[in-house]
mmCIF file of C-alpha atoms in Angstrom:
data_model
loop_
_atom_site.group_PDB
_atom_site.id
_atom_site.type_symbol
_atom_site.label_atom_id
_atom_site.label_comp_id
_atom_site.label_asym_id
_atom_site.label_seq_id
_atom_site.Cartn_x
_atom_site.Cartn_y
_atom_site.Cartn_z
ATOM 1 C CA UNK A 11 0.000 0.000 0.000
ATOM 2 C CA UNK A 12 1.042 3.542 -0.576
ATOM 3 C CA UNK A 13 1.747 6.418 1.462
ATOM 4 C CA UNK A 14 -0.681 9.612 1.153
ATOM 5 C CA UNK A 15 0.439 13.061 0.868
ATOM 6 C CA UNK A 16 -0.992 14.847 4.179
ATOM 7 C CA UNK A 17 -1.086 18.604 4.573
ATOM 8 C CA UNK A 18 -0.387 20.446 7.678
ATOM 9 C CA UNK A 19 0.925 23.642 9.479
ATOM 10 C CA UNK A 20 5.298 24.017 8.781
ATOM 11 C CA UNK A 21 6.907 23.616 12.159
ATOM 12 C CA UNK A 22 10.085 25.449 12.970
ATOM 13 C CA UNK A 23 12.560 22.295 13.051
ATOM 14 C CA UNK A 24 10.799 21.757 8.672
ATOM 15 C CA UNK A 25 12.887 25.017 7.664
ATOM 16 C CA UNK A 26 15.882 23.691 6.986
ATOM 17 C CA UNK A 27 13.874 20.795 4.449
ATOM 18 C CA UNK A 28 11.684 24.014 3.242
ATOM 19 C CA UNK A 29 15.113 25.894 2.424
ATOM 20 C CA UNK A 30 16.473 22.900 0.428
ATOM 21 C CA UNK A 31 13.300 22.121 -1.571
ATOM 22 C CA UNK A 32 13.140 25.690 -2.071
ATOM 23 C CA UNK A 33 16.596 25.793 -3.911
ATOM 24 C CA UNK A 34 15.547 22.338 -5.764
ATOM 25 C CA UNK A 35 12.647 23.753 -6.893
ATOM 26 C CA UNK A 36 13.631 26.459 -8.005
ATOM 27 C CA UNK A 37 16.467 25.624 -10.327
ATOM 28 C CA UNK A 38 13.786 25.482 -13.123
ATOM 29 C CA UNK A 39 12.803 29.325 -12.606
ATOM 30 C CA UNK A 40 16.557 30.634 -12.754
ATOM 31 C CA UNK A 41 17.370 28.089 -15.594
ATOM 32 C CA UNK A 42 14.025 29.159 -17.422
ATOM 33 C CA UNK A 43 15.037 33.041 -17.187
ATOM 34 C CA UNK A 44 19.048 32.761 -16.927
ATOM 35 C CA UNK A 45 19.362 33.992 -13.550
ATOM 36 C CA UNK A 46 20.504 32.043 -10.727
ATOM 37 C CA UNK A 47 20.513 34.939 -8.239
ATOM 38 C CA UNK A 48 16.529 35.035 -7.511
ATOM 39 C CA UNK A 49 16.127 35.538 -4.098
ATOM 40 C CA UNK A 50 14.820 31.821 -3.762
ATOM 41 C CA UNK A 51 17.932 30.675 -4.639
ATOM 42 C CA UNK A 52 19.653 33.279 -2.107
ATOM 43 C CA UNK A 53 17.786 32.986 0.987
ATOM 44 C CA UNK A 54 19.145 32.330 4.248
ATOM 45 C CA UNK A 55 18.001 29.674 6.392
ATOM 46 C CA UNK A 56 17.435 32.467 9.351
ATOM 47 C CA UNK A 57 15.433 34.522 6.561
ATOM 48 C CA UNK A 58 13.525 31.694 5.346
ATOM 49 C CA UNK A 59 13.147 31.138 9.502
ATOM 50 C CA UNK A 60 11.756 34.619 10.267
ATOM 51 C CA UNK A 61 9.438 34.428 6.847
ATOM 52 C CA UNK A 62 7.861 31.115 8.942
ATOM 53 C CA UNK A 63 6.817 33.992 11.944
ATOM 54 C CA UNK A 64 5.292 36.076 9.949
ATOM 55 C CA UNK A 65 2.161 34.105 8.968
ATOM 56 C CA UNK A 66 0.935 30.590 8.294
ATOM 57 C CA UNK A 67 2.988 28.286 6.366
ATOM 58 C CA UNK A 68 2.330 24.684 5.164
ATOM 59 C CA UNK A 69 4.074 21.641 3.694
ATOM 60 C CA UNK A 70 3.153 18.650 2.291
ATOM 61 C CA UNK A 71 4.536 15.463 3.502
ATOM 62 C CA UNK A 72 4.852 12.167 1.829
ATOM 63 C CA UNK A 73 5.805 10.315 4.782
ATOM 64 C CA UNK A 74 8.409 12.254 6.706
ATOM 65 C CA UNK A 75 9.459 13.793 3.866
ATOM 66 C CA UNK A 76 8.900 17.298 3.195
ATOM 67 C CA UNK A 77 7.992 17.396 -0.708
ATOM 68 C CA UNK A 78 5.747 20.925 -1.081
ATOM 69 C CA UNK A 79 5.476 23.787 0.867
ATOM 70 C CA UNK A 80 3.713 27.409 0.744
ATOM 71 C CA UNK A 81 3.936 30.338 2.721
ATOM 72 C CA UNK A 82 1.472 33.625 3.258
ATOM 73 C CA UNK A 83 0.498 37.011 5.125
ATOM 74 C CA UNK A 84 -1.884 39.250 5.605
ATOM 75 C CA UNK A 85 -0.831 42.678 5.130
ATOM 76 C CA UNK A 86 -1.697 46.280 6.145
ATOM 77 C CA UNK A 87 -4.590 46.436 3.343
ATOM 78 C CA UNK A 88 -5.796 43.358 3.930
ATOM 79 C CA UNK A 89 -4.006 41.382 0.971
ATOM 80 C CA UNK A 90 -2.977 37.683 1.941
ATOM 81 C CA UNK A 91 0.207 37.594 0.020
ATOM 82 C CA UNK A 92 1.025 33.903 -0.843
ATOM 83 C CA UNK A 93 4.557 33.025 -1.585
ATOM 84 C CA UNK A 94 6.865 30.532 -2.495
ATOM 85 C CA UNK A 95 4.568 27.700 -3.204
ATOM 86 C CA UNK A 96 7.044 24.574 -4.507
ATOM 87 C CA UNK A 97 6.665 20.824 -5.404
ATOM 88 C CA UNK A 98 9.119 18.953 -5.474
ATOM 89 C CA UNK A 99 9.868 18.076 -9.098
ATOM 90 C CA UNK A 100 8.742 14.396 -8.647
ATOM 91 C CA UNK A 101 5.738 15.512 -7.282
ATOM 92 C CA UNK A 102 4.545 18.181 -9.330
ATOM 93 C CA UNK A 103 1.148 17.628 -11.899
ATOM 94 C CA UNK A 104 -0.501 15.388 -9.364
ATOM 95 C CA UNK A 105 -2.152 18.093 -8.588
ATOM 96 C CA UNK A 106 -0.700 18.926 -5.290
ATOM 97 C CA UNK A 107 0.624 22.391 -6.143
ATOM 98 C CA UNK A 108 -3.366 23.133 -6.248
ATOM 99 C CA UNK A 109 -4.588 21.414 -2.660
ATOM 100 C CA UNK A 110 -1.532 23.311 -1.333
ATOM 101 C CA UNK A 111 -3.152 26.541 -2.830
ATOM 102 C CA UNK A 112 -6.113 25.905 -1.343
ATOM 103 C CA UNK A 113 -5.174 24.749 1.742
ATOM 104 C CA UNK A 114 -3.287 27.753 2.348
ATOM 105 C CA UNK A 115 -6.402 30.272 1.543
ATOM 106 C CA UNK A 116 -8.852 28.149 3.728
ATOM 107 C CA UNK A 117 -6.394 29.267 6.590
ATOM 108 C CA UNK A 118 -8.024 32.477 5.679
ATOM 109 C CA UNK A 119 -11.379 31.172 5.451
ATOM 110 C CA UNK A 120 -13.691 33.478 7.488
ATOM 111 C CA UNK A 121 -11.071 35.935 8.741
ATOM 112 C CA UNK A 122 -12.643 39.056 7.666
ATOM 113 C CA UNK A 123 -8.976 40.707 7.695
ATOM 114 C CA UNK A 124 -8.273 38.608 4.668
ATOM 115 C CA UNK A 125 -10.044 40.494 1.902
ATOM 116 C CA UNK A 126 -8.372 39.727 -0.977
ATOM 117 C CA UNK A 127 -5.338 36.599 -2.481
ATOM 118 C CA UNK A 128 -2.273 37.777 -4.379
ATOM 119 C CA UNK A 129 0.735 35.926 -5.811
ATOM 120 C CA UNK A 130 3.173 36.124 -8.062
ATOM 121 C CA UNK A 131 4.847 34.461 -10.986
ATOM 122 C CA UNK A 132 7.311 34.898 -14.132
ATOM 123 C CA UNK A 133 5.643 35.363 -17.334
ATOM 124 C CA UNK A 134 7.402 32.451 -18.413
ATOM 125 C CA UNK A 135 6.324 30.229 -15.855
ATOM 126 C CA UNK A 136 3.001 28.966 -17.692
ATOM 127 C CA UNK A 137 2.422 25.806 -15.415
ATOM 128 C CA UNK A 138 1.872 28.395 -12.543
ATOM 129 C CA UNK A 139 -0.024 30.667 -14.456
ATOM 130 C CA UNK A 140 -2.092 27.798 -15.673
ATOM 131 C CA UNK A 141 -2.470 26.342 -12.164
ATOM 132 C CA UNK A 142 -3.372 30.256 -10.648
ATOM 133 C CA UNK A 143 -5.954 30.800 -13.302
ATOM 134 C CA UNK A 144 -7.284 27.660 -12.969
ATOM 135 C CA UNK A 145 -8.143 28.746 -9.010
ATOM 136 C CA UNK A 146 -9.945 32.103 -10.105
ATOM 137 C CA UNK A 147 -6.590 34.469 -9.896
ATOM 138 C CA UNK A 148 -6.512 36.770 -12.954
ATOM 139 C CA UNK A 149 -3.541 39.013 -13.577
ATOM 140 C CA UNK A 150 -3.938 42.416 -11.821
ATOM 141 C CA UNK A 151 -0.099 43.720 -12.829
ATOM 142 C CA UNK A 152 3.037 42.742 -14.452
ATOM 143 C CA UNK A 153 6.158 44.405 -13.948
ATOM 144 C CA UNK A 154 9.650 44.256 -15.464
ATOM 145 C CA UNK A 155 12.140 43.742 -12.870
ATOM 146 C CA UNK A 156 14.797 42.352 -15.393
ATOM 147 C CA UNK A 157 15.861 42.098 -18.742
ATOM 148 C CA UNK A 158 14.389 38.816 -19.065
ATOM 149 C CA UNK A 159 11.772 38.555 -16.170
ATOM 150 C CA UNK A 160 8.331 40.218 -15.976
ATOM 151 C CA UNK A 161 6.812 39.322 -12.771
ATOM 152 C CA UNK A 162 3.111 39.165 -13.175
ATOM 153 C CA UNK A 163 0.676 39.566 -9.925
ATOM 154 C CA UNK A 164 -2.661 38.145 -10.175
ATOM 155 C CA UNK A 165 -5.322 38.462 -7.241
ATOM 156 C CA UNK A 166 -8.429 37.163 -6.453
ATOM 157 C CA UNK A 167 -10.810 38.772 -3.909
ATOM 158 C CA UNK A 168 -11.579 36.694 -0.784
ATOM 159 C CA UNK A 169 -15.054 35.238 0.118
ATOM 160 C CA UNK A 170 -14.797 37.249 2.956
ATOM 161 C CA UNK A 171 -14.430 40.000 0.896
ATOM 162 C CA UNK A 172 -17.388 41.150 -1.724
ATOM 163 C CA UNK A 173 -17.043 38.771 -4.083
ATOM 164 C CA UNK A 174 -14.903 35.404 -5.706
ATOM 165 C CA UNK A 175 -13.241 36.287 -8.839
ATOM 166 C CA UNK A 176 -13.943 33.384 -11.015
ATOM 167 C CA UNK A 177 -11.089 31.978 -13.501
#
């Protein structure tokens, strides 16, 4: 019999498995825009440690292993900012990228702080954008931070805001 994938809050002893699934993960992004300095590459195990403190963060585990994780916070205007959602490459179009998506916005469910979901992604990055759209996001902003990355934002309002925002 196999082992399930469960779900559940990142503890402070996971960072150092979040840190190097992190850098696994994203070897695709850098190699997909030619640059191997993105900050997911770059961060520090006491960064990625202090990012865990600043609102709730999940991983996936198939066993003990740590093979997904994603991380969010509310800020001053109410957006839940989700970042650095990765699968580990194995893992990915199981459709695990999307119950960790979820996951982490029904940790917002009914919190009427939460009013609206935003992420991020490279232009390039079309499994992503496939997989936000796919949840209601729609792109809201892009923005060229490099010569060959355009970071787009997409958003979706909360249901504890006015409305869903429907793919």
């Amino acid at each position: 019999m196999g082992m399930s994938v469960t779900i559940s809050a990142a503890a402070e002893a996971d960072a150092e498995h979040i840190l190097k699934l992190q850098y696994l993960c994203y070897q695709t992004e850098a190699e997909l825009y030619g640059d191997y300095g993105i900050e997911p590459l770059t961060q520090s195990l006491a960064d990625l440690r202090a990012e865990l403190t600043q609102g709730p963060a999940l991983v996936a585990r198939l066993g003990d292993e740590v093979v997904a994780s994603v991380r969010a916070r509310i800020d001053e205007t109410g957006t839940a900012r989700i970042a650095k959602l990765i699968v580990h490459p194995r893992m990915q179009r199981h459709g695990l990228g999307g119950r960790l998506l979820d996951a982490i916005e029904e940790r917002f469910a009914g919190d009427p702080a939460a009013k609206r979901f935003q992420l991020f992604t490279g232009h390039r990055s079309e499994s992503n954008l496939r997989l936000y759209r796919s949840r209601g996001y729609v792109p809201v902003s892009r923005e060229q931070v490099g010569p060959r990355l355009t970071l787009v934002t997409l958003e979706k309002v909360s249901e504890a805001g006015s409305y869903v925002a429907s793919a």
